[in-house]
Amino acid sequence: NAGVTQTPKFRILKIGQSMTLQCTQDMNHNYMYWYRQDPGMGLKLIYYSVGAGITDKGEVPNGYNVSRSTTEDFPLRLELAAPSQTSVYFCASSLGPSGRDNSPLHFGNGTRLTVT
Amino acid sequence: GQQVMQIPQYQHVQEGEDFTTYCNSSTTLSNIQWYKQRPGGHPVFLIQLVKSGEVKKQKRLTFQFGEAKKNSSLHITATQTTDVGTYFCAGDRNQFYFGTGTSLTVIP
């Protein structure tokens, strides 16, 4: 099993450009998440999904959009990129709700995004 | 804002010394999970604690959950260079919040 796969690994965007970060998992997990990690900070939840067709905002959703058309895929869309979105983005999945029923998060390798 | 705080933010130890990181929440948690992130890597799940006062061990790592379920600690005995990384706690109440992390450097 590949687990959680994220693409691209690195990306440089100019201010105002748009892009989609791809995330796919092959563990048949219902729950998927997008986090961002800034230097010296913990991970902050951007959006999450409890199943295909269902998404909800996390702690820092502004400037991002998501969709969940299949169980496997959970892309993150950045519209009108801003320097404040320079960060490392991690996609994760879990069998059950995060923190419940012993459902650990499985993370992808991350996407390092720079907006200049 | 951040509801789960960790201290210290950074810790440098000589190889063989012990290390402890503390995780504190302003609210009671349902459970707490610990993750390790190697430099340049992604967080990897270590353990979950659920019960008040629970203590779990994994080889040289000891995890504790406070009696009031508002704090937790991770203690590493006799650190090795393979312990290098950032350790995060993550608490669940209504949302799953990650702590700010403790970055551990082990000096050979």
Tab-separated table of C-alpha atoms in Angstrom:
chain	number	residue	atom	x	y	z
A	1	ASN	CA	0.000	0.000	0.000
A	2	ALA	CA	1.239	3.483	-0.846
A	3	GLY	CA	-0.686	5.077	2.040
A	4	VAL	CA	-1.241	8.812	1.545
A	5	THR	CA	0.311	10.306	-1.580
A	6	GLN	CA	0.692	14.037	-2.128
A	7	THR	CA	1.781	15.883	-5.255
A	8	PRO	CA	3.676	18.023	-5.993
A	9	LYS	CA	6.482	17.882	-3.428
A	10	PHE	CA	7.579	21.455	-4.083
A	11	ARG	CA	5.996	24.417	-5.812
A	12	ILE	CA	6.731	28.107	-6.224
A	13	LEU	CA	3.793	30.355	-7.034
A	14	LYS	CA	3.558	34.001	-7.866
A	15	ILE	CA	1.123	36.177	-5.967
A	16	GLY	CA	-2.338	35.844	-7.463
A	17	GLN	CA	-1.747	32.492	-9.149
A	18	SER	CA	-3.870	29.455	-8.384
A	19	MET	CA	-3.009	25.810	-7.934
A	20	THR	CA	-4.354	22.502	-6.703
A	21	LEU	CA	-2.521	20.278	-4.244
A	22	GLN	CA	-3.367	16.658	-4.896
A	23	CYS	CA	-3.916	14.037	-2.209
A	24	THR	CA	-4.928	10.427	-2.613
A	25	GLN	CA	-5.074	7.514	-0.181
A	26	ASP	CA	-5.448	3.793	-0.802
A	27	MET	CA	-6.421	2.691	2.711
A	28	ASN	CA	-10.168	3.140	2.204
A	29	HIS	CA	-10.245	5.732	4.987
A	30	ASN	CA	-13.393	7.798	5.265
A	31	TYR	CA	-11.754	10.735	7.041
A	32	MET	CA	-9.300	13.028	5.294
A	33	TYR	CA	-7.656	16.267	6.378
A	34	TRP	CA	-5.528	19.126	5.135
A	35	TYR	CA	-3.078	20.759	7.540
A	36	ARG	CA	-0.573	23.527	7.109
A	37	GLN	CA	2.628	23.747	9.112
A	38	ASP	CA	4.514	26.998	9.524
A	39	PRO	CA	8.080	27.100	10.960
A	40	GLY	CA	8.138	26.569	14.711
A	41	MET	CA	4.413	25.996	14.783
A	42	GLY	CA	2.202	23.006	15.090
A	43	LEU	CA	-0.157	21.798	12.434
A	44	LYS	CA	-3.278	23.808	11.785
A	45	LEU	CA	-6.339	22.215	10.259
A	46	ILE	CA	-7.525	23.842	7.034
A	47	TYR	CA	-10.362	21.566	5.917
A	48	TYR	CA	-11.499	18.056	6.593
A	49	SER	CA	-13.881	15.517	5.129
A	50	VAL	CA	-15.802	12.705	6.807
A	51	GLY	CA	-16.640	10.958	3.550
A	52	ALA	CA	-17.212	11.410	-0.155
A	53	GLY	CA	-19.313	14.503	-0.826
A	54	ILE	CA	-18.904	15.926	2.685
A	55	THR	CA	-16.387	18.602	3.645
A	56	ASP	CA	-16.111	21.082	6.478
A	57	LYS	CA	-13.927	23.989	7.563
A	58	GLY	CA	-11.147	23.640	10.083
A	59	GLU	CA	-9.271	26.284	12.002
A	60	VAL	CA	-7.760	28.235	9.061
A	61	PRO	CA	-9.926	27.766	5.925
A	62	ASN	CA	-9.696	31.255	4.403
A	63	GLY	CA	-8.095	31.292	0.947
A	64	TYR	CA	-8.612	27.570	0.352
A	65	ASN	CA	-11.238	25.271	-1.089
A	66	VAL	CA	-11.616	21.503	-1.136
A	67	SER	CA	-13.747	18.857	-2.750
A	68	ARG	CA	-14.256	15.159	-2.065
A	69	SER	CA	-15.819	13.419	-5.032
A	70	THR	CA	-14.343	10.004	-4.180
A	71	THR	CA	-13.190	8.235	-1.014
A	72	GLU	CA	-9.616	8.205	-2.306
A	73	ASP	CA	-9.066	11.813	-3.382
A	74	PHE	CA	-9.125	15.077	-1.443
A	75	PRO	CA	-7.589	17.936	-3.454
A	76	LEU	CA	-6.878	21.351	-1.905
A	77	ARG	CA	-7.357	24.397	-4.118
A	78	LEU	CA	-5.566	27.695	-3.564
A	79	GLU	CA	-7.170	30.626	-5.334
A	80	LEU	CA	-5.277	33.931	-5.646
A	81	ALA	CA	-2.161	32.793	-3.787
A	82	ALA	CA	-0.757	35.167	-1.158
A	83	PRO	CA	2.643	35.216	0.629
A	84	SER	CA	0.846	34.257	3.858
A	85	GLN	CA	0.104	30.891	2.250
A	86	THR	CA	3.786	30.014	2.089
A	87	SER	CA	3.904	26.877	4.190
A	88	VAL	CA	4.239	23.113	4.218
A	89	TYR	CA	0.944	21.411	3.500
A	90	PHE	CA	0.168	17.948	4.782
A	91	CYS	CA	-2.702	15.752	3.780
A	92	ALA	CA	-3.749	13.047	6.227
A	93	SER	CA	-6.347	10.335	6.529
A	94	SER	CA	-7.815	8.208	9.307
A	95	LEU	CA	-10.153	5.270	9.551
A	96	GLY	CA	-12.423	7.000	12.067
A	97	PRO	CA	-12.657	10.543	13.444
A	98	SER	CA	-9.256	11.925	14.433
A	99	GLY	CA	-8.573	11.222	18.072
A	100	ARG	CA	-11.460	8.802	18.436
A	101	ASP	CA	-11.596	5.032	18.524
A	102	ASN	CA	-7.834	4.754	18.278
A	103	SER	CA	-7.800	6.200	14.744
A	104	PRO	CA	-4.378	7.703	14.218
A	105	LEU	CA	-3.710	10.113	11.399
A	106	HIS	CA	-1.648	8.828	8.463
A	107	PHE	CA	0.200	11.679	6.811
A	108	GLY	CA	1.487	12.201	3.314
A	109	ASN	CA	5.013	13.457	2.709
A	110	GLY	CA	3.914	17.062	2.363
A	111	THR	CA	4.010	19.817	-0.238
A	112	ARG	CA	6.387	22.725	0.291
A	113	LEU	CA	4.778	25.810	-1.192
A	114	THR	CA	6.401	29.210	-1.599
A	115	VAL	CA	4.404	32.234	-2.750
A	116	THR	CA	6.477	35.189	-3.927
B	1	GLY	CA	-6.481	30.148	18.791
B	2	GLN	CA	-4.087	27.492	19.946
B	3	GLN	CA	-5.595	25.401	22.736
B	4	VAL	CA	-2.816	22.873	23.244
B	5	MET	CA	0.552	24.210	24.331
B	6	GLN	CA	3.841	22.336	24.555
B	7	ILE	CA	7.003	23.124	26.456
B	8	PRO	CA	9.824	23.446	25.876
B	9	GLN	CA	9.851	24.586	22.258
B	10	TYR	CA	13.432	23.414	21.788
B	11	GLN	CA	15.661	21.034	23.731
B	12	HIS	CA	19.280	20.117	23.156
B	13	VAL	CA	20.588	17.112	25.061
B	14	GLN	CA	23.780	15.127	25.135
B	15	GLU	CA	23.340	11.595	23.882
B	16	GLY	CA	22.454	9.394	26.822
B	17	GLU	CA	20.658	12.126	28.762
B	18	ASP	CA	16.934	12.002	29.418
B	19	PHE	CA	14.363	14.231	27.747
B	20	THR	CA	10.828	15.280	28.664
B	21	THR	CA	8.243	17.323	26.806
B	22	TYR	CA	5.024	18.558	28.363
B	23	CYS	CA	1.665	19.160	26.757
B	24	ASN	CA	-0.999	21.352	28.398
B	25	SER	CA	-4.566	22.046	27.435
B	26	SER	CA	-6.869	24.723	28.805
B	27	THR	CA	-9.780	22.310	28.533
B	28	THR	CA	-10.364	18.678	29.386
B	29	LEU	CA	-9.444	16.360	26.559
B	30	SER	CA	-11.188	13.171	25.485
B	31	ASN	CA	-7.859	11.632	24.618
B	32	ILE	CA	-4.397	12.628	23.470
B	33	GLN	CA	-2.131	11.365	20.733
B	34	TRP	CA	1.609	11.777	20.284
B	35	TYR	CA	3.416	12.100	16.959
B	36	LYS	CA	7.065	12.306	15.935
B	37	GLN	CA	8.278	14.255	12.931
B	38	ARG	CA	11.818	13.716	11.720
B	39	PRO	CA	13.555	16.730	10.108
B	40	GLY	CA	12.147	17.191	6.623
B	41	GLY	CA	9.613	14.437	7.196
B	42	HIS	CA	5.971	14.055	8.064
B	43	PRO	CA	4.366	13.362	11.464
B	44	VAL	CA	4.193	9.701	12.413
B	45	PHE	CA	1.809	8.398	15.053
B	46	LEU	CA	3.411	7.105	18.250
B	47	ILE	CA	0.624	6.411	20.731
B	48	GLN	CA	-2.813	7.357	22.033
B	49	LEU	CA	-3.802	7.819	25.687
B	50	VAL	CA	-7.436	7.750	26.703
B	51	LYS	CA	-7.829	7.113	30.428
B	52	SER	CA	-7.206	9.532	33.259
B	53	GLY	CA	-3.762	8.885	34.776
B	54	GLU	CA	-2.845	6.426	32.024
B	55	VAL	CA	0.822	5.522	31.574
B	56	LYS	CA	2.128	3.696	28.522
B	57	LYS	CA	5.633	2.663	27.591
B	58	GLN	CA	7.326	2.003	24.279
B	59	LYS	CA	10.889	0.843	24.913
B	60	ARG	CA	12.667	4.015	26.141
B	61	LEU	CA	9.587	6.236	25.731
B	62	THR	CA	7.091	6.754	28.559
B	63	PHE	CA	3.814	8.560	27.964
B	64	GLN	CA	1.532	9.885	30.690
B	65	PHE	CA	-1.948	11.367	30.674
B	66	GLY	CA	-2.803	13.608	33.611
B	67	GLU	CA	-5.458	12.790	36.166
B	68	ALA	CA	-7.555	15.773	35.056
B	69	LYS	CA	-7.001	14.878	31.382
B	70	LYS	CA	-5.651	18.362	30.723
B	71	ASN	CA	-1.976	17.546	30.412
B	72	SER	CA	0.354	14.887	29.147
B	73	SER	CA	4.054	14.192	29.008
B	74	LEU	CA	6.520	12.218	26.942
B	75	HIS	CA	9.736	11.105	28.592
B	76	ILE	CA	12.647	9.554	26.714
B	77	THR	CA	15.257	7.716	28.757
B	78	ALA	CA	18.874	7.708	27.580
B	79	THR	CA	18.360	9.559	24.322
B	80	GLN	CA	19.923	8.337	21.107
B	81	THR	CA	20.655	10.177	17.877
B	82	THR	CA	17.708	8.372	16.309
B	83	ASP	CA	15.403	10.278	18.702
B	84	VAL	CA	16.084	13.556	16.887
B	85	GLY	CA	12.942	15.252	15.638
B	86	THR	CA	9.931	17.231	16.715
B	87	TYR	CA	7.416	15.659	19.054
B	88	PHE	CA	3.815	16.795	18.866
B	89	CYS	CA	0.918	16.100	21.115
B	90	ALA	CA	-2.555	16.318	19.639
B	91	GLY	CA	-5.653	16.624	21.757
B	92	ASP	CA	-9.221	15.896	20.949
B	93	ARG	CA	-12.085	17.832	22.421
B	94	ASN	CA	-14.446	19.019	19.736
B	95	GLN	CA	-11.710	19.476	17.199
B	96	PHE	CA	-8.362	17.790	16.969
B	97	TYR	CA	-5.681	20.329	17.937
B	98	PHE	CA	-1.970	19.815	17.525
B	99	GLY	CA	0.419	21.291	20.050
B	100	THR	CA	3.237	23.599	18.980
B	101	GLY	CA	5.770	20.775	19.241
B	102	THR	CA	9.125	20.280	20.957
B	103	SER	CA	12.165	20.053	18.730
B	104	LEU	CA	14.738	17.647	20.142
B	105	THR	CA	18.407	17.791	19.161
B	106	VAL	CA	20.688	15.024	20.396
B	107	ILE	CA	24.380	15.827	20.494
B	108	PRO	CA	26.553	12.735	19.946
